[in-house]
PDB file of C-alpha atoms in Angstrom:
ATOM      1  CA  UNK P   1     -15.669  46.642  -0.610  1.00 49.00           C
ATOM      2  CA  UNK P   2     -17.700  43.463  -0.303  1.00 66.00           C
ATOM      3  CA  UNK P   3     -19.602  42.002  -3.232  1.00 82.00           C
ATOM      4  CA  UNK P   4     -22.435  41.061  -0.841  1.00 84.00           C
ATOM      5  CA  UNK P   5     -25.765  42.845  -1.291  1.00 90.00           C
ATOM      6  CA  UNK P   6     -26.596  45.344   1.441  1.00 92.00           C
ATOM      7  CA  UNK P   7     -28.181  44.129   4.657  1.00 89.00           C
ATOM      8  CA  UNK P   8     -31.409  45.904   3.693  1.00 94.00           C
ATOM      9  CA  UNK P   9     -31.570  44.103   0.319  1.00 94.00           C
ATOM     10  CA  UNK P  10     -30.795  40.752   1.953  1.00 90.00           C
ATOM     11  CA  UNK P  11     -33.455  41.294   4.642  1.00 89.00           C
ATOM     12  CA  UNK P  12     -36.058  42.314   2.048  1.00 93.00           C
ATOM     13  CA  UNK P  13     -35.189  39.255  -0.062  1.00 94.00           C
ATOM     14  CA  UNK P  14     -35.540  36.968   2.970  1.00 89.00           C
ATOM     15  CA  UNK P  15     -38.936  38.421   3.922  1.00 88.00           C
ATOM     16  CA  UNK P  16     -40.389  38.461   0.404  1.00 94.00           C
ATOM     17  CA  UNK P  17     -38.809  35.446  -1.288  1.00 94.00           C
ATOM     18  CA  UNK P  18     -36.060  33.680   0.629  1.00 91.00           C
ATOM     19  CA  UNK P  19     -38.039  31.994   3.406  1.00 88.00           C
ATOM     20  CA  UNK P  20     -40.455  30.171   1.082  1.00 92.00           C
ATOM     21  CA  UNK P  21     -38.095  29.666  -1.876  1.00 94.00           C
ATOM     22  CA  UNK P  22     -35.606  27.943   0.420  1.00 90.00           C
ATOM     23  CA  UNK P  23     -38.200  25.372   1.449  1.00 90.00           C
ATOM     24  CA  UNK P  24     -38.896  24.508  -2.186  1.00 95.00           C
ATOM     25  CA  UNK P  25     -35.189  24.545  -3.060  1.00 95.00           C
ATOM     26  CA  UNK P  26     -34.322  22.185  -0.195  1.00 91.00           C
ATOM     27  CA  UNK P  27     -37.158  19.811  -1.066  1.00 93.00           C
ATOM     28  CA  UNK P  28     -35.987  19.496  -4.667  1.00 95.00           C
ATOM     29  CA  UNK P  29     -32.331  19.122  -3.605  1.00 92.00           C
ATOM     30  CA  UNK P  30     -33.163  16.392  -1.098  1.00 88.00           C
ATOM     31  CA  UNK P  31     -35.311  14.498  -3.618  1.00 92.00           C
ATOM     32  CA  UNK P  32     -32.499  14.702  -6.177  1.00 92.00           C
ATOM     33  CA  UNK P  33     -30.060  13.290  -3.608  1.00 85.00           C
ATOM     34  CA  UNK P  34     -32.334  10.352  -2.882  1.00 84.00           C
ATOM     35  CA  UNK P  35     -32.522   9.424  -6.584  1.00 88.00           C
ATOM     36  CA  UNK P  36     -28.758   8.736  -6.616  1.00 79.00           C
ATOM     37  CA  UNK P  37     -28.365   9.930 -10.240  1.00 91.00           C
ATOM     38  CA  UNK P  38     -29.489  13.387  -9.117  1.00 91.00           C
ATOM     39  CA  UNK P  39     -26.813  13.669  -6.419  1.00 84.00           C
ATOM     40  CA  UNK P  40     -24.467  16.001  -8.357  1.00 85.00           C
ATOM     41  CA  UNK P  41     -27.244  18.537  -8.955  1.00 92.00           C
ATOM     42  CA  UNK P  42     -28.680  18.013  -5.450  1.00 88.00           C
ATOM     43  CA  UNK P  43     -25.302  18.772  -3.858  1.00 80.00           C
ATOM     44  CA  UNK P  44     -24.849  21.873  -6.031  1.00 85.00           C
ATOM     45  CA  UNK P  45     -28.274  23.047  -4.906  1.00 89.00           C
ATOM     46  CA  UNK P  46     -27.421  22.375  -1.255  1.00 82.00           C
ATOM     47  CA  UNK P  47     -24.277  24.477  -1.639  1.00 77.00           C
ATOM     48  CA  UNK P  48     -26.425  27.412  -2.823  1.00 84.00           C
ATOM     49  CA  UNK P  49     -28.934  27.366   0.072  1.00 84.00           C
ATOM     50  CA  UNK P  50     -27.476  30.386   1.953  1.00 81.00           C
ATOM     51  CA  UNK P  51     -27.737  32.395  -1.272  1.00 88.00           C
ATOM     52  CA  UNK P  52     -31.342  31.332  -1.930  1.00 91.00           C
ATOM     53  CA  UNK P  53     -32.293  32.111   1.675  1.00 87.00           C
ATOM     54  CA  UNK P  54     -30.628  35.498   2.079  1.00 87.00           C
ATOM     55  CA  UNK P  55     -28.483  36.294  -0.983  1.00 90.00           C
ATOM     56  CA  UNK P  56     -25.368  35.438   1.081  1.00 83.00           C
ATOM     57  CA  UNK P  57     -22.439  34.501  -1.077  1.00 80.00           C
ATOM     58  CA  UNK P  58     -20.209  31.648   0.067  1.00 69.00           C
ATOM     59  CA  UNK P  59     -16.950  32.664   1.700  1.00 63.00           C
ATOM     60  CA  UNK P  60     -13.814  31.885  -0.298  1.00 58.00           C
ATOM     61  CA  UNK P  61     -12.535  28.391   0.307  1.00 52.00           C
ATOM     62  CA  UNK P  62     -10.171  28.135   3.241  1.00 48.00           C
ATOM     63  CA  UNK P  63      -7.907  25.122   3.646  1.00 48.00           C
ATOM     64  CA  UNK P  64      -8.924  23.013   6.620  1.00 50.00           C
ATOM     65  CA  UNK P  65      -6.530  21.988   9.385  1.00 51.00           C
ATOM     66  CA  UNK P  66      -6.346  18.420   8.014  1.00 54.00           C
ATOM     67  CA  UNK P  67      -5.046  19.647   4.649  1.00 57.00           C
ATOM     68  CA  UNK P  68      -8.459  19.449   2.977  1.00 61.00           C
ATOM     69  CA  UNK P  69      -8.450  15.646   2.840  1.00 77.00           C
ATOM     70  CA  UNK P  70     -11.733  14.008   1.973  1.00 83.00           C
ATOM     71  CA  UNK P  71     -12.945  10.614   3.053  1.00 88.00           C
ATOM     72  CA  UNK P  72     -12.697   8.029   0.292  1.00 89.00           C
ATOM     73  CA  UNK P  73     -15.576   7.802  -2.150  1.00 85.00           C
ATOM     74  CA  UNK P  74     -16.425   4.355  -0.777  1.00 92.00           C
ATOM     75  CA  UNK P  75     -16.727   5.660   2.796  1.00 92.00           C
ATOM     76  CA  UNK P  76     -18.810   8.606   1.610  1.00 87.00           C
ATOM     77  CA  UNK P  77     -21.088   6.314  -0.436  1.00 86.00           C
ATOM     78  CA  UNK P  78     -21.640   3.954   2.508  1.00 92.00           C
ATOM     79  CA  UNK P  79     -22.360   6.962   4.758  1.00 92.00           C
ATOM     80  CA  UNK P  80     -24.895   8.305   2.268  1.00 87.00           C
ATOM     81  CA  UNK P  81     -26.670   4.954   1.900  1.00 87.00           C
ATOM     82  CA  UNK P  82     -26.978   4.224   5.612  1.00 94.00           C
ATOM     83  CA  UNK P  83     -27.069   7.677   7.221  1.00 94.00           C
ATOM     84  CA  UNK P  84     -26.728  10.657   4.865  1.00 89.00           C
ATOM     85  CA  UNK P  85     -30.003  10.420   2.972  1.00 87.00           C
ATOM     86  CA  UNK P  86     -32.251  10.369   6.059  1.00 91.00           C
ATOM     87  CA  UNK P  87     -30.026  12.493   8.340  1.00 94.00           C
ATOM     88  CA  UNK P  88     -29.926  15.234   5.711  1.00 90.00           C
ATOM     89  CA  UNK P  89     -33.727  15.261   5.606  1.00 90.00           C
ATOM     90  CA  UNK P  90     -33.916  15.723   9.389  1.00 95.00           C
ATOM     91  CA  UNK P  91     -31.057  18.276   9.379  1.00 95.00           C
ATOM     92  CA  UNK P  92     -32.718  20.237   6.573  1.00 92.00           C
ATOM     93  CA  UNK P  93     -36.096  20.238   8.323  1.00 93.00           C
ATOM     94  CA  UNK P  94     -34.618  21.559  11.564  1.00 95.00           C
ATOM     95  CA  UNK P  95     -32.550  24.186   9.729  1.00 92.00           C
ATOM     96  CA  UNK P  96     -35.553  25.371   7.744  1.00 91.00           C
ATOM     97  CA  UNK P  97     -37.733  25.582  10.865  1.00 93.00           C
ATOM     98  CA  UNK P  98     -35.024  27.681  12.528  1.00 93.00           C
ATOM     99  CA  UNK P  99     -34.692  29.941   9.479  1.00 87.00           C
ATOM    100  CA  UNK P 100     -38.356  30.921   9.437  1.00 86.00           C
ATOM    101  CA  UNK P 101     -38.185  32.002  13.082  1.00 88.00           C
ATOM    102  CA  UNK P 102     -35.719  34.768  12.126  1.00 78.00           C
ATOM    103  CA  UNK P 103     -34.180  34.490  15.623  1.00 92.00           C
ATOM    104  CA  UNK P 104     -32.846  31.074  14.637  1.00 93.00           C
ATOM    105  CA  UNK P 105     -31.511  32.324  11.294  1.00 86.00           C
ATOM    106  CA  UNK P 106     -27.819  32.425  12.318  1.00 88.00           C
ATOM    107  CA  UNK P 107     -27.963  28.808  13.515  1.00 94.00           C
ATOM    108  CA  UNK P 108     -29.919  27.805  10.392  1.00 90.00           C
ATOM    109  CA  UNK P 109     -27.266  29.291   8.097  1.00 83.00           C
ATOM    110  CA  UNK P 110     -24.555  27.490  10.085  1.00 89.00           C
ATOM    111  CA  UNK P 111     -26.525  24.252   9.595  1.00 91.00           C
ATOM    112  CA  UNK P 112     -27.011  24.912   5.860  1.00 85.00           C
ATOM    113  CA  UNK P 113     -23.255  25.429   5.469  1.00 80.00           C
ATOM    114  CA  UNK P 114     -22.665  21.982   7.008  1.00 86.00           C
ATOM    115  CA  UNK P 115     -25.341  20.189   5.028  1.00 86.00           C
ATOM    116  CA  UNK P 116     -22.869  18.767   2.446  1.00 82.00           C
ATOM    117  CA  UNK P 117     -21.056  17.014   5.294  1.00 88.00           C
ATOM    118  CA  UNK P 118     -24.316  15.596   6.694  1.00 91.00           C
ATOM    119  CA  UNK P 119     -25.277  14.274   3.251  1.00 86.00           C
ATOM    120  CA  UNK P 120     -21.961  12.752   2.201  1.00 85.00           C
ATOM    121  CA  UNK P 121     -19.141  13.653   4.631  1.00 87.00           C
ATOM    122  CA  UNK P 122     -17.956  16.298   2.144  1.00 80.00           C
ATOM    123  CA  UNK P 123     -15.537  18.845   3.686  1.00 73.00           C
ATOM    124  CA  UNK P 124     -15.002  22.391   2.484  1.00 61.00           C
TER     125      UNK P 124
END
């Protein structure tokens, strides 16, 4: 048996709370990421977006085909400084716009799950 809430509960959450709470959540997370010192909390918040939106729990970690290797911290920092901070704002805006259309929700959740990579090249 899954520990996910029922589809009815998740749909009710999305309609009553999730769609607007996600916008606030993403705004705070993005602002924290831009402050540099807030990045750890901002990334944790980004990782929780599917839950805030629809009470969807993250799938267990699965090892990637490249053995789970991450880019070096230097490469990730340079990416964040030159690309990640602004690209994540655009990515988040598009994902949120898709999520409030309901029809675009599956694509939005896919985008939210990839947001850590857009911000800092972080792989799950």
